[in-house]
Amino acid sequence: NLTQRLAKVVKTMRGEARLTEANTAEMLREVRLALLEADVALPAVREFIANVKQKALGEEVIASLTPGQALVGVVQRELASLMGADLGPEASQLSFAQQPPAIILMAGLQGAGKTTTVGKLAKYLREQKKKKVLTVSADVYRPAAIAQLKSVTEQVGADFFPSLATDKPVDIALAALDYAKRHFHDVLIIDTAGRLGIDEAMMQEISAVHAAVKPIETLFVVDAMLGQDAINTAKAFSDALPLTGIVLTKLDGDARGGAALSVRHITGKPIKFAGVAEKLDGLEAFDATRMASRILGMGDILALVEEAKKGVDVAAAKNLADKIKVGGKFDLNDFKAQLGQMKKMGGMSGLMDKLPAQFQQAAGGANMDQAEKSVRRMEGMINSMTAQERAKPELIKASRKRRIATGAGVQVQEVNRMLSQFDQMQSMMKKLKGGGMMKMMRSMKG
Ligand code: GDP
Ligand code: MG
């Protein structure tokens, strides 16, 4: 498999002080293969490899790294940067800087997830940004599409502007805009029709809507499962419309990231959001670094670095360390937030799938059902605490423990056990903060 192939290459690359054409060629071939396996479009792969080569050649290999590790570092950085990691956190924000209403126009093929994403965005904008949101459907070809938008809009408690399948898309958009202005909506989201394939009439129609309402955001919605086929759709939409961002949907499937890279390559626009579930809370800010890891298979890369037994790739270790929140105080409020996060990612077993292979191996024998159950009990106990108790668990006295136990329906001993487990975890976090990351990763191996 890929890990073994790469590992072999890395071994043969030891003892060289500089990355050269010769010592990177074989490795780059493997990276190229990994990208093609992730269903990245060939032109995007070519450009990427050329970039990595240019950045890598001549780079000095830090004493503690093998050339292979140094190259992996360059590959990872380049990939994350291509996914938009260098654009900064603002890149995934929506713009509102305008006289309200801020108009968001949704574009994409039928089935891409536009209507669902309108519902998700409306929910996010209402709940997180406290915006008054109006939605409207300019999908006049399927009456069911209008009803679907009405339904998702009502589910998230936003306002819906009814449209008739007999109206023209441009007229619908203008009428909704007029309504939004008169009713002081902050945001108007316009859903549009999509065909199964790209066609000229569809492009002209959405261009006309764009010209009529001049949206501040024009979001191209694309199904991650399309893989490299996304490149043609992205090109057609990007040629027809001044896109401002991309929403990558269905990332909860087994998409390998080819679509993400291909679409970024073609449009150069930031991927602002990722759809990670059918449910209307299944929308996340896009995480470029995580996507880069997913494409190359962080599991494989880290295992490879372990294999070389010369320490850990610095970027990868930092990334991992950031994930488990190093460097700050870590209290039960954080823990609670993380448990929530974990649930969103599909519980313990879902989380395990996302961890690098070496961690999965380390936890090989663990019983996931059992773990899941004990996590739920922990959550029950944490939920029974006040915010202050969560912030300072060391202050929890016997009487409070009894109250927490009653609240969570467990024995006091279990509260004690949970608190001492948390205590251990906290000291582990402190060690990590003191730069013990590498030490810990090594110790986990054995
Ligand atoms: P539209 O034709 O572009 O408006 O697409 P829809 O919003 O109607 O979505 C098409 C299908 O994809 C529906 O069954 C949605 O539930 C599903 N869908 C949309 N986004 C996601 C997502 O992020 N994850 C998953 N699993 N399904 C999604
Ligand atoms: Mg739709």
Short mmCIF file of C-alpha atoms and ligand atoms in Angstrom, two decimals:
data_model
loop_
_atom_site.label_atom_id
_atom_site.label_comp_id
_atom_site.label_asym_id
_atom_site.label_seq_id
_atom_site.Cartn_x
_atom_site.Cartn_y
_atom_site.Cartn_z
CA ASN A 1 0.00 0.00 0.00
CA LEU A 2 0.86 3.65 -0.16
CA THR A 3 2.35 3.86 3.32
CA GLN A 4 4.73 1.00 2.66
CA ARG A 5 5.69 2.37 -0.71
CA LEU A 6 6.44 5.80 0.71
CA ALA A 7 8.23 4.37 3.71
CA LYS A 8 10.62 2.51 1.46
CA VAL A 9 11.41 5.65 -0.47
CA VAL A 10 12.00 7.63 2.70
CA LYS A 11 14.51 5.06 3.93
CA THR A 12 16.53 5.23 0.77
CA MET A 13 16.60 8.99 1.11
CA ARG A 14 18.42 9.07 4.43
CA GLY A 15 21.69 10.80 4.89
CA GLU A 16 21.28 13.43 2.22
CA ALA A 17 21.52 17.06 3.22
CA ARG A 18 19.57 18.67 0.43
CA LEU A 19 16.44 17.95 -1.56
CA THR A 20 17.47 17.32 -5.14
CA GLU A 21 15.81 16.36 -8.39
CA ALA A 22 17.19 12.87 -7.94
CA ASN A 23 16.24 12.21 -4.34
CA THR A 24 12.75 13.64 -4.66
CA ALA A 25 11.72 12.09 -7.96
CA GLU A 26 10.54 8.80 -6.60
CA MET A 27 8.77 10.38 -3.65
CA LEU A 28 7.02 12.89 -5.88
CA ARG A 29 5.84 10.05 -8.06
CA GLU A 30 4.17 8.55 -5.01
CA VAL A 31 2.62 11.86 -4.04
CA ARG A 32 1.30 12.21 -7.58
CA LEU A 33 -0.24 8.76 -7.27
CA ALA A 34 -1.77 9.60 -3.93
CA LEU A 35 -3.41 12.68 -5.46
CA LEU A 36 -4.73 10.75 -8.42
CA GLU A 37 -6.07 8.13 -6.03
CA ALA A 38 -7.84 10.97 -4.22
CA ASP A 39 -9.49 11.74 -7.56
CA VAL A 40 -7.80 15.07 -8.11
CA ALA A 41 -7.98 16.24 -11.73
CA LEU A 42 -4.76 15.71 -13.68
CA PRO A 43 -4.05 19.37 -14.52
CA ALA A 44 -4.39 20.22 -10.83
CA VAL A 45 -2.03 17.38 -9.93
CA ARG A 46 0.54 18.56 -12.48
CA GLU A 47 0.46 22.12 -11.25
CA PHE A 48 0.73 20.96 -7.67
CA ILE A 49 3.71 18.70 -8.24
CA ALA A 50 5.48 21.44 -10.19
CA ASN A 51 4.91 23.82 -7.28
CA VAL A 52 6.18 21.38 -4.70
CA LYS A 53 9.24 20.67 -6.78
CA GLN A 54 10.03 24.35 -7.11
CA LYS A 55 9.62 24.90 -3.37
CA ALA A 56 11.48 21.78 -2.35
CA LEU A 57 14.50 21.66 -4.60
CA GLY A 58 17.54 23.09 -2.92
CA GLU A 59 15.77 23.30 0.41
CA GLU A 60 18.12 22.30 3.16
CA VAL A 61 17.12 19.36 5.21
CA ILE A 62 16.95 20.25 8.90
CA ALA A 63 19.36 18.06 10.82
CA SER A 64 16.67 16.12 12.62
CA LEU A 65 14.74 15.28 9.48
CA THR A 66 15.39 12.94 6.62
CA PRO A 67 14.94 14.34 3.13
CA GLY A 68 11.76 12.29 2.89
CA GLN A 69 10.32 13.96 5.95
CA ALA A 70 11.36 17.36 4.72
CA LEU A 71 9.60 16.70 1.45
CA VAL A 72 6.48 15.48 3.20
CA GLY A 73 6.51 18.75 5.07
CA VAL A 74 6.69 20.74 1.84
CA VAL A 75 3.91 18.65 0.31
CA GLN A 76 1.67 19.16 3.29
CA ARG A 77 2.26 22.90 3.45
CA GLU A 78 1.67 23.31 -0.28
CA LEU A 79 -1.48 21.26 -0.20
CA ALA A 80 -2.91 23.18 2.73
CA SER A 81 -2.02 26.43 1.04
CA LEU A 82 -3.66 25.32 -2.19
CA MET A 83 -6.77 24.46 -0.21
CA GLY A 84 -6.75 28.02 1.06
CA ALA A 85 -4.93 27.79 4.41
CA ASP A 86 -2.98 30.98 3.63
CA LEU A 87 -6.08 33.00 2.83
CA GLY A 88 -6.64 33.52 6.53
CA PRO A 89 -9.77 32.94 8.57
CA GLU A 90 -11.65 35.81 6.88
CA ALA A 91 -11.72 33.83 3.66
CA SER A 92 -14.41 31.55 5.01
CA GLN A 93 -16.53 34.45 6.26
CA LEU A 94 -19.49 35.81 4.38
CA SER A 95 -19.52 39.49 3.47
CA PHE A 96 -22.28 41.78 4.69
CA ALA A 97 -20.46 45.07 4.20
CA GLN A 98 -23.22 46.75 2.26
CA GLN A 99 -26.59 48.37 2.70
CA PRO A 100 -28.83 45.54 3.85
CA PRO A 101 -30.11 43.26 2.60
CA ALA A 102 -26.91 41.42 1.74
CA ILE A 103 -27.85 39.14 -1.14
CA ILE A 104 -26.49 35.62 -1.41
CA LEU A 105 -27.00 33.88 -4.76
CA MET A 106 -26.69 30.09 -4.87
CA ALA A 107 -25.38 28.44 -8.04
CA GLY A 108 -24.72 24.85 -8.96
CA LEU A 109 -26.00 21.71 -10.64
CA GLN A 110 -29.22 19.98 -9.67
CA GLY A 111 -28.66 17.77 -6.67
CA ALA A 112 -25.52 19.62 -5.58
CA GLY A 113 -27.20 20.61 -2.33
CA LYS A 114 -28.20 24.23 -3.02
CA THR A 115 -31.61 24.16 -1.39
CA THR A 116 -30.34 22.26 1.64
CA THR A 117 -27.45 24.69 1.94
CA VAL A 118 -29.84 27.66 1.83
CA GLY A 119 -31.57 26.17 4.88
CA LYS A 120 -28.22 25.56 6.62
CA LEU A 121 -27.00 29.07 5.87
CA ALA A 122 -30.26 30.61 7.03
CA LYS A 123 -29.94 28.70 10.30
CA TYR A 124 -26.30 29.70 10.74
CA LEU A 125 -26.96 33.36 9.93
CA ARG A 126 -29.94 33.54 12.25
CA GLU A 127 -28.40 31.73 15.17
CA GLN A 128 -24.73 32.65 14.98
CA LYS A 129 -24.89 36.05 13.32
CA LYS A 130 -28.29 37.19 14.61
CA LYS A 131 -29.44 38.16 11.13
CA LYS A 132 -32.99 38.47 9.89
CA VAL A 133 -33.04 36.17 6.88
CA LEU A 134 -35.41 35.90 3.90
CA THR A 135 -35.20 33.08 1.36
CA VAL A 136 -36.69 32.84 -2.11
CA SER A 137 -36.68 30.17 -4.79
CA ALA A 138 -36.07 31.08 -8.41
CA ASP A 139 -36.31 27.41 -9.35
CA VAL A 140 -39.41 27.66 -11.54
CA TYR A 141 -39.01 24.32 -13.28
CA ARG A 142 -40.00 22.10 -10.42
CA PRO A 143 -42.84 23.26 -8.14
CA ALA A 144 -41.52 20.72 -5.64
CA ALA A 145 -38.30 22.72 -5.43
CA ILE A 146 -40.18 25.79 -4.20
CA ALA A 147 -42.04 23.69 -1.63
CA GLN A 148 -38.74 22.15 -0.50
CA LEU A 149 -37.22 25.57 0.12
CA LYS A 150 -40.34 26.67 2.01
CA SER A 151 -40.05 23.60 4.20
CA VAL A 152 -36.35 24.00 5.08
CA THR A 153 -36.81 27.72 5.66
CA GLU A 154 -39.65 27.10 8.08
CA GLN A 155 -37.64 24.42 9.85
CA VAL A 156 -34.94 26.94 10.71
CA GLY A 157 -37.36 29.75 11.54
CA ALA A 158 -36.33 32.13 8.76
CA ASP A 159 -38.76 34.00 6.48
CA PHE A 160 -39.81 32.62 3.13
CA PHE A 161 -40.86 34.68 0.12
CA PRO A 162 -43.32 32.63 -1.95
CA SER A 163 -42.76 32.49 -5.69
CA LEU A 164 -44.86 31.10 -8.54
CA ALA A 165 -43.56 28.58 -11.00
CA THR A 166 -45.11 30.75 -13.73
CA ASP A 167 -42.94 33.79 -12.89
CA LYS A 168 -39.59 34.63 -14.42
CA PRO A 169 -36.51 34.06 -12.18
CA VAL A 170 -35.38 37.69 -12.54
CA ASP A 171 -38.82 39.01 -11.55
CA ILE A 172 -38.96 36.67 -8.58
CA ALA A 173 -35.55 37.82 -7.38
CA LEU A 174 -36.46 41.51 -7.73
CA ALA A 175 -39.80 41.07 -5.97
CA ALA A 176 -38.09 39.27 -3.08
CA LEU A 177 -35.47 42.01 -2.88
CA ASP A 178 -38.16 44.67 -2.71
CA TYR A 179 -39.95 42.73 0.02
CA ALA A 180 -36.70 42.25 1.97
CA LYS A 181 -35.97 45.97 1.87
CA ARG A 182 -39.43 46.90 3.10
CA HIS A 183 -39.31 44.34 5.90
CA PHE A 184 -35.77 45.12 7.00
CA HIS A 185 -34.21 41.76 6.32
CA ASP A 186 -30.44 41.68 6.77
CA VAL A 187 -29.91 38.87 4.30
CA LEU A 188 -31.74 37.59 1.23
CA ILE A 189 -30.72 34.14 0.01
CA ILE A 190 -31.75 33.33 -3.55
CA ASP A 191 -31.99 29.64 -4.43
CA THR A 192 -31.79 28.81 -8.12
CA ALA A 193 -32.57 25.97 -10.47
CA GLY A 194 -29.88 23.56 -11.50
CA ARG A 195 -29.84 21.19 -14.44
CA LEU A 196 -28.34 17.76 -14.35
CA GLY A 197 -25.61 18.96 -16.66
CA ILE A 198 -24.34 22.38 -17.61
CA ASP A 199 -26.45 24.06 -20.25
CA GLU A 200 -26.35 27.44 -21.87
CA ALA A 201 -29.93 28.43 -20.98
CA MET A 202 -29.29 27.75 -17.29
CA MET A 203 -26.14 29.85 -17.36
CA GLN A 204 -27.92 32.74 -19.05
CA GLU A 205 -30.77 32.57 -16.59
CA ILE A 206 -28.57 32.72 -13.50
CA SER A 207 -26.38 35.42 -15.07
CA ALA A 208 -29.52 37.50 -15.61
CA VAL A 209 -30.51 37.07 -11.96
CA HIS A 210 -27.00 38.04 -10.94
CA ALA A 211 -27.06 41.17 -13.10
CA ALA A 212 -30.46 42.18 -11.74
CA VAL A 213 -29.74 41.94 -8.02
CA LYS A 214 -25.93 42.25 -7.84
CA PRO A 215 -25.38 39.84 -4.95
CA ILE A 216 -22.51 40.43 -2.54
CA GLU A 217 -21.96 36.68 -2.36
CA THR A 218 -22.32 34.28 -5.27
CA LEU A 219 -21.71 30.82 -3.88
CA PHE A 220 -20.96 27.88 -6.09
CA VAL A 221 -22.36 24.75 -4.45
CA VAL A 222 -20.64 21.54 -5.47
CA ASP A 223 -21.00 17.91 -4.48
CA ALA A 224 -17.69 16.60 -3.11
CA MET A 225 -18.57 13.13 -4.33
CA LEU A 226 -18.15 14.37 -7.91
CA GLY A 227 -14.40 14.07 -7.46
CA GLN A 228 -12.46 15.41 -10.39
CA ASP A 229 -15.62 15.74 -12.50
CA ALA A 230 -16.29 18.84 -10.42
CA ILE A 231 -13.63 20.59 -12.47
CA ASN A 232 -15.81 21.00 -15.58
CA THR A 233 -18.83 22.24 -13.67
CA ALA A 234 -16.67 24.63 -11.70
CA LYS A 235 -15.15 26.00 -14.89
CA ALA A 236 -18.53 26.60 -16.53
CA PHE A 237 -19.96 28.40 -13.50
CA SER A 238 -16.81 30.35 -12.85
CA ASP A 239 -16.74 31.55 -16.48
CA ALA A 240 -20.38 32.61 -16.36
CA LEU A 241 -20.51 34.23 -12.92
CA PRO A 242 -18.16 36.22 -10.71
CA LEU A 243 -18.14 33.64 -7.92
CA THR A 244 -17.16 34.80 -4.45
CA GLY A 245 -16.90 31.44 -2.78
CA ILE A 246 -17.56 27.73 -2.80
CA VAL A 247 -19.63 25.43 -0.66
CA LEU A 248 -18.46 21.84 -0.77
CA THR A 249 -21.34 19.52 0.14
CA LYS A 250 -21.61 15.87 1.16
CA LEU A 251 -18.18 15.73 2.76
CA ASP A 252 -19.71 13.24 5.19
CA GLY A 253 -19.61 10.71 2.38
CA ASP A 254 -16.44 8.95 1.35
CA ALA A 255 -15.30 11.78 -0.90
CA ARG A 256 -11.54 11.85 -0.95
CA GLY A 257 -11.04 15.50 -1.57
CA GLY A 258 -10.38 15.50 -5.28
CA ALA A 259 -13.30 17.84 -5.84
CA ALA A 260 -11.97 20.34 -3.32
CA LEU A 261 -8.57 20.56 -4.91
CA SER A 262 -9.88 20.57 -8.46
CA VAL A 263 -12.41 23.32 -7.76
CA ARG A 264 -9.86 25.46 -5.95
CA HIS A 265 -7.47 24.96 -8.85
CA ILE A 266 -10.02 26.13 -11.42
CA THR A 267 -11.76 28.99 -9.59
CA GLY A 268 -9.11 30.23 -7.18
CA LYS A 269 -12.02 31.17 -4.90
CA PRO A 270 -12.11 30.27 -1.20
CA ILE A 271 -14.10 27.27 -0.10
CA LYS A 272 -16.17 28.93 2.60
CA PHE A 273 -18.28 26.13 3.93
CA ALA A 274 -18.47 22.36 4.01
CA GLY A 275 -21.71 20.39 4.14
CA VAL A 276 -21.21 17.46 6.49
CA ALA A 277 -24.73 16.06 6.94
CA GLU A 278 -28.17 16.13 5.40
CA LYS A 279 -29.50 17.72 8.56
CA LEU A 280 -29.77 21.50 8.63
CA ASP A 281 -27.05 21.85 11.27
CA GLY A 282 -24.62 19.99 9.03
CA LEU A 283 -22.65 23.01 7.87
CA GLU A 284 -19.10 23.85 8.95
CA ALA A 285 -16.57 26.54 8.15
CA PHE A 286 -14.18 24.93 5.70
CA ASP A 287 -10.90 23.74 7.24
CA ALA A 288 -8.15 23.82 4.61
CA THR A 289 -5.54 22.03 6.70
CA ARG A 290 -7.88 19.22 7.60
CA MET A 291 -8.84 18.82 3.97
CA ALA A 292 -5.19 18.66 2.96
CA SER A 293 -4.66 15.89 5.51
CA ARG A 294 -7.68 14.06 4.20
CA ILE A 295 -6.38 14.19 0.66
CA LEU A 296 -2.95 12.83 1.42
CA GLY A 297 -4.17 10.59 4.19
CA MET A 298 -2.64 12.03 7.34
CA GLY A 299 -2.70 8.53 8.78
CA ASP A 300 -0.36 7.35 6.07
CA ILE A 301 1.91 10.35 6.33
CA LEU A 302 2.30 10.17 10.09
CA ALA A 303 2.86 6.44 10.04
CA LEU A 304 5.52 7.07 7.48
CA VAL A 305 7.26 9.59 9.66
CA GLU A 306 7.11 7.22 12.61
CA GLU A 307 8.57 4.54 10.45
CA ALA A 308 11.57 6.68 9.77
CA LYS A 309 12.01 6.95 13.57
CA LYS A 310 13.62 10.32 13.48
CA GLY A 311 11.05 12.35 15.33
CA VAL A 312 7.82 13.70 14.06
CA ASP A 313 7.05 15.95 11.18
CA VAL A 314 6.89 19.32 12.85
CA ALA A 315 3.91 20.66 10.95
CA ALA A 316 1.92 17.50 11.50
CA ALA A 317 2.67 17.42 15.19
CA LYS A 318 1.69 21.04 15.59
CA ASN A 319 -1.50 20.48 13.70
CA LEU A 320 -2.38 17.56 15.91
CA ALA A 321 -1.43 19.46 19.01
CA ASP A 322 -3.68 22.34 17.98
CA LYS A 323 -6.52 19.91 17.57
CA ILE A 324 -6.36 18.69 21.11
CA LYS A 325 -6.07 22.25 22.23
CA VAL A 326 -2.67 22.81 23.63
CA GLY A 327 -1.44 25.99 25.16
CA GLY A 328 -4.50 27.18 26.94
CA LYS A 329 -6.23 26.28 30.12
CA PHE A 330 -8.34 23.22 29.66
CA ASP A 331 -11.37 22.91 31.89
CA LEU A 332 -14.59 20.94 31.91
CA ASN A 333 -16.27 23.61 29.78
CA ASP A 334 -13.74 22.88 27.04
CA PHE A 335 -14.20 19.20 27.64
CA LYS A 336 -17.95 19.57 27.28
CA ALA A 337 -17.47 21.47 24.02
CA GLN A 338 -15.19 18.74 22.76
CA LEU A 339 -17.65 16.02 23.62
CA GLY A 340 -20.24 17.97 21.61
CA GLN A 341 -17.77 18.27 18.76
CA MET A 342 -17.10 14.57 18.96
CA LYS A 343 -20.78 13.76 18.70
CA LYS A 344 -21.03 15.90 15.61
CA MET A 345 -18.21 13.91 14.07
CA GLY A 346 -20.14 10.70 14.56
CA GLY A 347 -19.20 9.71 18.12
CA MET A 348 -16.17 7.77 19.25
CA SER A 349 -16.09 5.40 16.31
CA GLY A 350 -16.48 8.27 13.85
CA LEU A 351 -13.65 10.08 15.55
CA MET A 352 -11.41 7.04 15.47
CA ASP A 353 -11.83 6.80 11.71
CA LYS A 354 -10.44 10.29 11.35
CA LEU A 355 -7.36 9.72 13.46
CA PRO A 356 -4.06 8.71 11.93
CA ALA A 357 -3.54 4.99 11.59
CA GLN A 358 -1.03 4.81 14.43
CA PHE A 359 -3.59 6.06 16.94
CA GLN A 360 -6.16 3.65 15.63
CA GLN A 361 -3.67 0.87 16.19
CA ALA A 362 -2.85 2.11 19.67
CA ALA A 363 -6.54 1.95 20.55
CA GLY A 364 -6.99 -1.27 18.64
CA GLY A 365 -8.45 -3.36 21.42
CA ALA A 366 -10.78 -0.71 22.81
CA ASN A 367 -14.46 -1.46 22.85
CA MET A 368 -16.15 1.44 21.10
CA ASP A 369 -19.67 0.72 22.38
CA GLN A 370 -18.38 0.69 25.93
CA ALA A 371 -16.42 3.87 25.36
CA GLU A 372 -19.43 5.53 23.78
CA LYS A 373 -21.57 4.67 26.79
CA SER A 374 -19.09 5.98 29.29
CA VAL A 375 -18.73 9.19 27.30
CA ARG A 376 -22.50 9.65 27.45
CA ARG A 377 -22.46 9.19 31.22
CA MET A 378 -19.61 11.68 31.52
CA GLU A 379 -21.59 14.14 29.49
CA GLY A 380 -24.57 13.66 31.77
CA MET A 381 -22.44 14.49 34.79
CA ILE A 382 -20.83 17.51 33.16
CA ASN A 383 -24.25 18.76 32.12
CA SER A 384 -25.36 18.57 35.74
CA MET A 385 -22.64 20.97 36.81
CA THR A 386 -22.82 24.74 36.85
CA ALA A 387 -20.54 26.65 34.50
CA GLN A 388 -18.49 27.70 37.49
CA GLU A 389 -18.02 24.13 38.65
CA ARG A 390 -16.91 23.21 35.17
CA ALA A 391 -14.37 26.02 35.17
CA LYS A 392 -12.97 24.99 38.58
CA PRO A 393 -13.68 21.29 39.11
CA GLU A 394 -11.21 21.22 42.01
CA LEU A 395 -13.72 23.26 44.04
CA ILE A 396 -16.44 20.62 43.86
CA LYS A 397 -17.20 19.53 47.44
CA ALA A 398 -18.98 16.42 48.64
CA SER A 399 -22.42 18.03 48.77
CA ARG A 400 -22.06 19.30 45.23
CA LYS A 401 -20.89 15.88 44.10
CA ARG A 402 -24.08 14.39 45.52
CA ARG A 403 -26.16 16.95 43.67
CA ILE A 404 -24.31 16.24 40.40
CA ALA A 405 -24.71 12.50 40.87
CA THR A 406 -28.45 12.87 41.46
CA GLY A 407 -28.78 15.16 38.47
CA ALA A 408 -27.02 12.71 36.19
CA GLY A 409 -28.59 9.60 37.71
CA VAL A 410 -25.28 8.03 38.71
CA GLN A 411 -23.51 7.07 41.94
CA VAL A 412 -21.28 9.58 43.72
CA GLN A 413 -18.30 7.25 43.13
CA GLU A 414 -18.77 7.68 39.44
CA VAL A 415 -18.59 11.45 39.79
CA ASN A 416 -15.36 10.99 41.74
CA ARG A 417 -13.95 8.72 39.08
CA MET A 418 -14.84 11.14 36.32
CA LEU A 419 -13.24 14.05 38.15
CA SER A 420 -10.02 12.15 38.71
CA GLN A 421 -9.94 11.02 35.09
CA PHE A 422 -10.37 14.60 34.06
CA ASP A 423 -7.58 15.57 36.42
CA GLN A 424 -5.24 13.10 34.71
CA MET A 425 -6.26 14.39 31.33
CA GLN A 426 -5.57 17.93 32.41
CA SER A 427 -2.06 17.08 33.50
CA MET A 428 -1.48 15.30 30.23
CA MET A 429 -2.51 18.51 28.47
CA LYS A 430 -0.02 20.45 30.56
CA LYS A 431 2.75 18.11 29.51
CA LEU A 432 1.81 18.59 25.89
CA LYS A 433 2.00 22.30 26.38
CA GLY A 434 5.54 21.93 27.67
CA GLY A 435 6.62 20.59 24.31
CA GLY A 436 6.13 16.99 25.25
CA MET A 437 4.14 16.27 22.10
CA MET A 438 6.88 14.31 20.42
CA LYS A 439 7.65 12.42 23.57
CA MET A 440 4.04 11.51 23.95
CA MET A 441 3.65 10.36 20.39
CA ARG A 442 6.68 8.16 20.77
CA SER A 443 5.41 6.69 23.97
CA MET A 444 2.02 5.98 22.42
CA LYS A 445 3.71 3.90 19.80
CA GLY A 446 4.95 1.34 22.27
P1 GDP B 1 -30.20 21.10 -5.06
O1 GDP B 1 -30.84 20.39 -6.23
O2 GDP B 1 -28.87 21.65 -5.44
O3 GDP B 1 -31.10 22.12 -4.46
O4 GDP B 1 -29.90 19.99 -3.97
P2 GDP B 1 -30.71 19.63 -2.64
O5 GDP B 1 -30.47 20.68 -1.61
O6 GDP B 1 -32.12 19.32 -2.97
O7 GDP B 1 -29.92 18.34 -2.16
C1 GDP B 1 -29.88 17.14 -2.92
C2 GDP B 1 -29.69 15.97 -1.98
O8 GDP B 1 -28.45 16.02 -1.34
C3 GDP B 1 -30.72 15.94 -0.86
O9 GDP B 1 -31.12 14.60 -0.65
C4 GDP B 1 -29.97 16.48 0.35
O10 GDP B 1 -30.48 15.96 1.55
C5 GDP B 1 -28.59 15.96 0.07
N1 GDP B 1 -27.54 16.78 0.69
C6 GDP B 1 -27.30 18.10 0.55
N2 GDP B 1 -26.21 18.49 1.25
C7 GDP B 1 -25.75 17.39 1.88
C8 GDP B 1 -24.62 17.12 2.76
O11 GDP B 1 -23.80 17.99 3.12
N3 GDP B 1 -24.47 15.84 3.19
C9 GDP B 1 -25.34 14.85 2.80
N4 GDP B 1 -25.12 13.62 3.26
N5 GDP B 1 -26.38 15.06 1.98
C10 GDP B 1 -26.59 16.31 1.52
MG MG B 2 -32.90 22.84 -5.14
#
